[in-house]
Coordinates of C-alpha atoms in Angstrom, one line a residue:
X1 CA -4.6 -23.7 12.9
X2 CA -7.9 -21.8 13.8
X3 CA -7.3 -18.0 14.9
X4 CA -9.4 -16.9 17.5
X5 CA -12.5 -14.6 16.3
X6 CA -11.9 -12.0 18.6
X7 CA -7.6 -12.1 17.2
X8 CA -9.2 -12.0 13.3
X9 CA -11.4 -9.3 13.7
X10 CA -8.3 -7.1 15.1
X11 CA -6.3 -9.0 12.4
X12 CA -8.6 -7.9 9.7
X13 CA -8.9 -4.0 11.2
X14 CA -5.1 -4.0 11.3
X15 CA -4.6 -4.6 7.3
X16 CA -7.5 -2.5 6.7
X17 CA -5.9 0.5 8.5
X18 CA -2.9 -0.4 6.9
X19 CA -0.7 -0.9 10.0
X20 CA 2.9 -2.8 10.0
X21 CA 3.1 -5.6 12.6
X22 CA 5.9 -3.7 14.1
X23 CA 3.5 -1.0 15.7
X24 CA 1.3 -3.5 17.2
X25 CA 4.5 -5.3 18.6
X26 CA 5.5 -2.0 20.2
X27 CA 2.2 -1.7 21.4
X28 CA 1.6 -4.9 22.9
X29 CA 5.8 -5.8 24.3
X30 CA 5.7 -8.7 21.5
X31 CA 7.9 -9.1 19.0
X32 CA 7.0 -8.6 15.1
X33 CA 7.0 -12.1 14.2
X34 CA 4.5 -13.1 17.1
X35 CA 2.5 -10.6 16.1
X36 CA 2.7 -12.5 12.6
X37 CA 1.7 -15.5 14.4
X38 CA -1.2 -14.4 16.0
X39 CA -2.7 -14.0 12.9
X40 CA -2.5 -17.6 11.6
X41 CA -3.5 -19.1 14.9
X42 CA -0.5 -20.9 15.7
X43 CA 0.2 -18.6 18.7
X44 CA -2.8 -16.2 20.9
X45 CA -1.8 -13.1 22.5
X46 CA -2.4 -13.0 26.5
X47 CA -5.8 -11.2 27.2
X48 CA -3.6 -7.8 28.1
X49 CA -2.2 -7.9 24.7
X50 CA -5.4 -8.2 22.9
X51 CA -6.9 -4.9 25.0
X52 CA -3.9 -3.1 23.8
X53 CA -4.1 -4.6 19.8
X54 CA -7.5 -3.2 20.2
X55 CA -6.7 0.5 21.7
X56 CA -4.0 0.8 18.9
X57 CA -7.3 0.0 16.4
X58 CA -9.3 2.5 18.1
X59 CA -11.4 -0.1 20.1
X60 CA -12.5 -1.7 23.3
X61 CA -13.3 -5.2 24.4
X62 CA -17.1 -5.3 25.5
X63 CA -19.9 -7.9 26.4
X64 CA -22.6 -8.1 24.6
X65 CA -26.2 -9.8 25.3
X66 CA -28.2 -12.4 24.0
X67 CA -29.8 -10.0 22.0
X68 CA -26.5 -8.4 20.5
X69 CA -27.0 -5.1 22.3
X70 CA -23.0 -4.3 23.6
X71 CA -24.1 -4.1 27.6
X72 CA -20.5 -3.3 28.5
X73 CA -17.5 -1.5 27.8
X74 CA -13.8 -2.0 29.0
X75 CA -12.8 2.0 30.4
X76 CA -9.3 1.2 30.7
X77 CA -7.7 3.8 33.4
X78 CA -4.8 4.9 30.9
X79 CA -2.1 4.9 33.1
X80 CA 0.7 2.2 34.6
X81 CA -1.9 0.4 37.1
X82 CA -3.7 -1.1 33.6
X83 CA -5.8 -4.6 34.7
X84 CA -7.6 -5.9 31.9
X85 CA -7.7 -9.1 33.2
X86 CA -8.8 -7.3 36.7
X87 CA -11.8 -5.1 35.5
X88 CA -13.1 -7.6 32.9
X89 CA -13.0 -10.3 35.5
X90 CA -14.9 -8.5 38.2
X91 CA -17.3 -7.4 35.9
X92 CA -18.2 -11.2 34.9
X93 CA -17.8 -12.2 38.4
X94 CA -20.2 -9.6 39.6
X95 CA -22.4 -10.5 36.8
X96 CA -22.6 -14.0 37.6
X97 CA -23.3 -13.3 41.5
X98 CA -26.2 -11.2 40.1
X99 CA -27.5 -13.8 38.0
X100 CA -27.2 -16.3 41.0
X101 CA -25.1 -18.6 38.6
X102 CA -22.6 -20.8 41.2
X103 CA -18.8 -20.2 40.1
X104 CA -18.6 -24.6 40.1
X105 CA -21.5 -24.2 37.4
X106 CA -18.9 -21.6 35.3
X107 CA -16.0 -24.0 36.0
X108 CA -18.0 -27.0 34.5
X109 CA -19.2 -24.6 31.1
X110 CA -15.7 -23.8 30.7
X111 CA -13.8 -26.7 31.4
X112 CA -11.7 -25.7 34.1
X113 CA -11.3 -26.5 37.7
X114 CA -13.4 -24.2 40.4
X115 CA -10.2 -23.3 41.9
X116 CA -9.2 -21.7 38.6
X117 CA -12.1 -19.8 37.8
X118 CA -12.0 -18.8 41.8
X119 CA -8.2 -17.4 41.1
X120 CA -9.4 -15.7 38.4
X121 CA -12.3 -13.8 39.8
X122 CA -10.2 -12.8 42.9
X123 CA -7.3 -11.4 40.3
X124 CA -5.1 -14.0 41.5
X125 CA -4.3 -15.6 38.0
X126 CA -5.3 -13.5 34.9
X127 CA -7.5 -15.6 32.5
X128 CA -6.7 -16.1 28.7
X129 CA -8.5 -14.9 26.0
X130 CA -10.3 -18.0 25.2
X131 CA -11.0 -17.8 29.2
X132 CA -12.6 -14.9 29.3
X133 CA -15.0 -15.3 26.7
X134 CA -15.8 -19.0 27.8
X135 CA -16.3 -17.2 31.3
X136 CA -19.4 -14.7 29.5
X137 CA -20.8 -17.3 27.8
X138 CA -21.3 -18.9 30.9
X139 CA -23.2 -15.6 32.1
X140 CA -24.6 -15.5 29.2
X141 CA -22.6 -12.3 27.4
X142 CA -20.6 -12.5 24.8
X143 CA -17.3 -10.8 24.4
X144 CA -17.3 -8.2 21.3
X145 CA -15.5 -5.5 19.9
X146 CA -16.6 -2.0 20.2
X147 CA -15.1 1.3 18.5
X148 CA -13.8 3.8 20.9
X149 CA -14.9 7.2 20.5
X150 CA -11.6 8.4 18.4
X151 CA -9.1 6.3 16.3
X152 CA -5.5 7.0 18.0
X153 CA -4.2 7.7 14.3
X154 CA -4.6 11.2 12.3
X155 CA -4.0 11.9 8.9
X156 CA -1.2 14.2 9.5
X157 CA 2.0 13.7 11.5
X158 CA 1.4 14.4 15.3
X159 CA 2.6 17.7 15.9
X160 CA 3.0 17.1 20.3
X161 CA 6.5 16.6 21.6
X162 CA 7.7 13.3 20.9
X163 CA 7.7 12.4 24.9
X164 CA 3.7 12.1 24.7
X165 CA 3.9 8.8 23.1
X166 CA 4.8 5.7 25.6
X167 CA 7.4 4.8 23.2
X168 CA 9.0 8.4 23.9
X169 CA 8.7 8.5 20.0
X170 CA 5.9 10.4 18.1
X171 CA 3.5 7.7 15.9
X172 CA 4.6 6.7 12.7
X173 CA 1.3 5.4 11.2
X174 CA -1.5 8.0 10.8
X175 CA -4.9 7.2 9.9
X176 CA -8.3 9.1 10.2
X177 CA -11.5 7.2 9.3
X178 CA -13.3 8.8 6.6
X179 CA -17.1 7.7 6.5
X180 CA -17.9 7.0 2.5
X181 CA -21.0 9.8 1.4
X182 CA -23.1 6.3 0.6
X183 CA -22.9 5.0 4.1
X184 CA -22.9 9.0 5.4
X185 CA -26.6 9.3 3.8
X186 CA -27.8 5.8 4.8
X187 CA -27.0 6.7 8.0
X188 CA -28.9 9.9 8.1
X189 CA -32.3 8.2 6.7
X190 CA -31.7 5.7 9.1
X191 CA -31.9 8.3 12.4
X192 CA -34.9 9.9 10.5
X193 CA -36.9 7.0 10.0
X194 CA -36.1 5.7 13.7
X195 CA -34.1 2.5 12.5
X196 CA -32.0 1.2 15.5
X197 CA -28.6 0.2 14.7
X198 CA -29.9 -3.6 16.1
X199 CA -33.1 -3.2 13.7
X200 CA -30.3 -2.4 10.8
X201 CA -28.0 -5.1 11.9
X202 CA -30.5 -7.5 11.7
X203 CA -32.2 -7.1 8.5
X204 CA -28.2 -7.0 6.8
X205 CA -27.3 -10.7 8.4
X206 CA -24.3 -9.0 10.5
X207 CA -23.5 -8.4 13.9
X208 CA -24.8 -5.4 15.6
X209 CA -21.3 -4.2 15.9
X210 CA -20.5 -4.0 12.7
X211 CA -23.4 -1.8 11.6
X212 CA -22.2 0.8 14.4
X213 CA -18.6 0.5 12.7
X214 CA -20.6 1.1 9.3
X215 CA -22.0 4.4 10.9
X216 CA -18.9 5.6 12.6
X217 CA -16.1 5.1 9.8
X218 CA -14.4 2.3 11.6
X219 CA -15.6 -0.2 8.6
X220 CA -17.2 0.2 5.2
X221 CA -20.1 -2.4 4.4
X222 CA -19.5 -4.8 1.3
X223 CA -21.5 -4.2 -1.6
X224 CA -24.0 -6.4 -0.7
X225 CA -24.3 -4.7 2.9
X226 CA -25.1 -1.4 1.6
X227 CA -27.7 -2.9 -1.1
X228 CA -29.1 -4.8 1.8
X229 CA -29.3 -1.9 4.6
X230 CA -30.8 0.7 1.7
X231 CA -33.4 -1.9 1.1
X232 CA -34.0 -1.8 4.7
X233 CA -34.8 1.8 4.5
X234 CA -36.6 1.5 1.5
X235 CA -34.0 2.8 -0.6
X236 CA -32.1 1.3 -3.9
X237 CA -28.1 2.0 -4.7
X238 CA -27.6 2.4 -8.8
X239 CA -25.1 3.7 -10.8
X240 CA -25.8 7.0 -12.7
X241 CA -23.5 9.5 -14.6
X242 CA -21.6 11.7 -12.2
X243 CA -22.8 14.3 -10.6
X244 CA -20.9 17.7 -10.5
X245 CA -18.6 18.0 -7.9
X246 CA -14.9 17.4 -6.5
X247 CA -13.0 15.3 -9.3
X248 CA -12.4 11.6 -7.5
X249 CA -8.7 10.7 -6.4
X250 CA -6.5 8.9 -8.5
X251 CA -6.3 5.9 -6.6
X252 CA -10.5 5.3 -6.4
X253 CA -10.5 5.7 -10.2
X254 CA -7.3 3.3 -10.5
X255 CA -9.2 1.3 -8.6
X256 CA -12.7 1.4 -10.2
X257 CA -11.1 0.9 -13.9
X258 CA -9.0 -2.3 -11.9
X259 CA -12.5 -3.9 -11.1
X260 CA -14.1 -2.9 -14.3
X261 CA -11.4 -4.9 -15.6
X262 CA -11.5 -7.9 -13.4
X263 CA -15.0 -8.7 -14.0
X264 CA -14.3 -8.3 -17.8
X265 CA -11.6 -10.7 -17.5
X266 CA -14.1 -13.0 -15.6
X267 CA -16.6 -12.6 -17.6
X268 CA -14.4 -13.6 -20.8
X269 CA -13.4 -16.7 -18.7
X270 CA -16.7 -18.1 -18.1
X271 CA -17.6 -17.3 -22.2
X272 CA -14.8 -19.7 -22.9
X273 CA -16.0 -22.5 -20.6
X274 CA -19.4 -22.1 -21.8
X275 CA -20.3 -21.9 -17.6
X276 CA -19.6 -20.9 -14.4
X277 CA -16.8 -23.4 -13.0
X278 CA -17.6 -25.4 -10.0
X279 CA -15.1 -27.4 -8.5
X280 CA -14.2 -29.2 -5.4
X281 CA -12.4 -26.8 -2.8
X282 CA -9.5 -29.2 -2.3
X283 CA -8.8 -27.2 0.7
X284 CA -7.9 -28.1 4.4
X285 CA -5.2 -29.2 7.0
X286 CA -3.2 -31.2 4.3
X287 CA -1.7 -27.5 3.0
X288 CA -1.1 -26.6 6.9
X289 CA 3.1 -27.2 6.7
X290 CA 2.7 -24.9 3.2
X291 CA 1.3 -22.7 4.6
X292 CA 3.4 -22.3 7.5
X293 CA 6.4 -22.6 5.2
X294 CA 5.0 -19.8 2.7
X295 CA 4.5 -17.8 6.4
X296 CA 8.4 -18.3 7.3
X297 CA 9.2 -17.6 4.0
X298 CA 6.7 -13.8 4.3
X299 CA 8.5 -13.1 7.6
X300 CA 12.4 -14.0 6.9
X301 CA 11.9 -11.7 4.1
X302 CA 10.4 -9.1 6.0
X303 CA 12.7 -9.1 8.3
X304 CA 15.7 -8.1 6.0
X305 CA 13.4 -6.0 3.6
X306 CA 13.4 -8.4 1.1
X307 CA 9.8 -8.7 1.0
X308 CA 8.2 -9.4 -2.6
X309 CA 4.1 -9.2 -4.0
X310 CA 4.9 -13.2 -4.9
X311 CA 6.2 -14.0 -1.4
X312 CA 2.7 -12.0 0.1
X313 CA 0.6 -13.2 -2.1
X314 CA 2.2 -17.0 -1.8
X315 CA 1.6 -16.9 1.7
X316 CA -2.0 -15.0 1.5
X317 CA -3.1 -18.0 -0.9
X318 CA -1.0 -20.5 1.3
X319 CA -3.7 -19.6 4.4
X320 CA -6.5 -19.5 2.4
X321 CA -6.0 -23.2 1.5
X322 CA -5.5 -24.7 4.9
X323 CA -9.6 -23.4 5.4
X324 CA -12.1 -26.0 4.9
X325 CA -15.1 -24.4 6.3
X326 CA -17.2 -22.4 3.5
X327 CA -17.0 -19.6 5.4
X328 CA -13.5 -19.4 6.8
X329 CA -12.2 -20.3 3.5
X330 CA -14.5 -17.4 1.7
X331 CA -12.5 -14.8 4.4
X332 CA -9.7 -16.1 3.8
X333 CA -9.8 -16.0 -0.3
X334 CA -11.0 -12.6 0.3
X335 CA -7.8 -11.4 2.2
X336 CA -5.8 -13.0 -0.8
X337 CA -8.0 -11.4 -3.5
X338 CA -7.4 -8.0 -1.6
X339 CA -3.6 -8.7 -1.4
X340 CA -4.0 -9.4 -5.7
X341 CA -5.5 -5.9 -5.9
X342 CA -3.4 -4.2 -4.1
X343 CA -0.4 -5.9 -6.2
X344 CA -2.2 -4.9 -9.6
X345 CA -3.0 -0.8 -8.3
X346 CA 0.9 -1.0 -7.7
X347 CA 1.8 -2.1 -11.3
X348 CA -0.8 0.4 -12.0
X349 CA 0.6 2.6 -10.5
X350 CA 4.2 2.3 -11.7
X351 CA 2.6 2.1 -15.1
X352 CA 1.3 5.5 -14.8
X353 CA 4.7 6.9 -12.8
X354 CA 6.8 5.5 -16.4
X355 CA 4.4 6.7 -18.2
X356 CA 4.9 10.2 -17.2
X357 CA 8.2 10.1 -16.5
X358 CA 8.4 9.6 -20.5
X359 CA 6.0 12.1 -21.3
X360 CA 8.4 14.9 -19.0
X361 CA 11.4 13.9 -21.4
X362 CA 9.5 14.0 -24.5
X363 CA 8.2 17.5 -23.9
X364 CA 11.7 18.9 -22.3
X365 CA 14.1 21.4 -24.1
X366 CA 16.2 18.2 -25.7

């Protein structure tokens, strides 16, 4: 089962914003448990559905060049007469006239028949997602996501008439990105030392992409991403004493102790083996039929709100195993470690709503 780069990048974004299934569903006319599919590779949504999964994220599909600079940008028309398929298409097609590159020459990097690619440059027959990029690499783009200029989410309710939204109901998830102040000030000494995003992107070992997500709020860089782009600027991240200011939310300190107390417990581990542990993965396609039973098992559950941390995080570790590739699999664990957090800041969290709930009847009138 491999899921299509474009489908994990919006996969990734969607449980990052923290958005059910069922609002990409609505989005896109699938149903919930395709949506569910997508994401394991088993099924790919049509090119039209994948523009939409992006606009819900807040982004556009755009080709990029060689060089990683984003060239274009899909400007859907935002009304019934939508054409992905359509624009993109002409755009390549008009490319690839411009580049004097024969449509038989595309056909052959692709795979496909001339007559196909020929119905799908005259919008006779809309190309799949795995077309379309095949169809820029053969013009020699690549097919990238790029952030819109404002997420369709907002922390508070929506306060318009509930006609507004195409569902005819008003939004129920509601999301604002919030740029960190770490990445706010690299960002700053970045424009005043006359950095490029490209220049940043570079010297960080990620897409050029991602460091304009970094700068915008869409995405917050990994720890070793912000040590690595403040290097680049010839600046250092350290920990100091904090500073006056606003007292931090609950849930960042819940969540800073929960680390603290992760790397103590891994810390205590190695101690006891005398060494850091170095196995074989024993990963691959042999776990694929657990995985897609632990998957079955995630959405049956879902689907009658029976859902469990054990049955999530069963199905998150499931995946994980059916990656070989070092770098698939390290995604992969990383999505389970993240579902493993999120279960312990619940107990956490519960912890702390008991213990309060004991500390009101201890101090009430008896």
């Amino acid at each position: 089962m491999t899921v299509h780069p474009l489908v994990a990048e919006l996969e990734a974004t969607r449980l990052r914003l923290g958005l059910p299934e069922e609002t990409i569903a609505e989005a896109t006319g699938a149903a919930a448990d395709e949506v569910a599919w997508w994401g394991t590779g088993l099924r790919a949504p049509t090119l039209k559905q994948a523009v939409q999964y992006a606009a819900v994220l807040g982004s556009r599909l755009g080709f990029a060049g060689p060089g990683g600079e984003v060239e274009h940008v899909d400007d859907p028309p935002g009304d019934d007469t939508d054409d992905p398929a359509g624009r993109l298409m002409a755009v390549l097609d008009e490319r690839r006239d411009r580049l004097g590159i024969p449509r038989r020459q595309v056909a052959a990097d692709i795979g496909v028949s001339p007559a196909t690619v020929g119905r799908w440059a005259n919008g006779d027959k809309p190309p799949s997602l795995t077309g379309l990029v095949g169809y820029a690499a053969a013009v020699r783009w690549s097919v990238v996501l790029v952030a819109a200029a404002e997420l369709p989410f907002q922390e508070e309710p929506p306060t318009r008439p509930a006609g507004d939204h195409p569902s005819g109901r008003p939004r129920s998830s509601a999301r604002r990105r919030v740029l960190h102040p770490l990445v706010a000030e690299l960002e700053q000494t970045r424009i005043e030392s006359g950095v490029s995003q490209a220049e940043l992107a570079r010297a960080t070992g990620v897409h050029v992409n991602t460091a304009g997500r970094w700068s915008t709020g869409i995405k917050t860089p990994s720890v070793e991403n912000l040590v690595d782009a403040a290097r680049a600027l010839g600046r250092e991240v350290f920990i100091g004493p904090p500073a006056d200011g606003p007292v931090p939310p609950p849930g960042m300190v819940r969540r800073r102790r929960l680390l603290q107390e992760i790397a103590l417990a891994r810390g205590n581990s190695d101690q006891r083996t005398k060494r850091a542990p170095s196995y074989d993965d024993g990963t691959g396609a042999q776990w694929a039929d657990v995985a897609a039973e632990a998957l079955t098992e995630e959405i049956q559950a879902d689907c009658v709100n029976q859902l469990t941390w054990a049955v999530k995080t069963q199905a998150a570790l499931a995946q994980a195993f059916t990656r070989d590739g070092p770098a698939d699999l390290r995604a992969e664990l990383l999505t389970a470690a993240a579902t493993l957090v999120a279960w312990l800041e619940d107990l956490d969290a519960r912890g702390e709503d008991q213990a309060g709930d004991g500390q009101e009847l201890e101090g009430g009138d008896g």
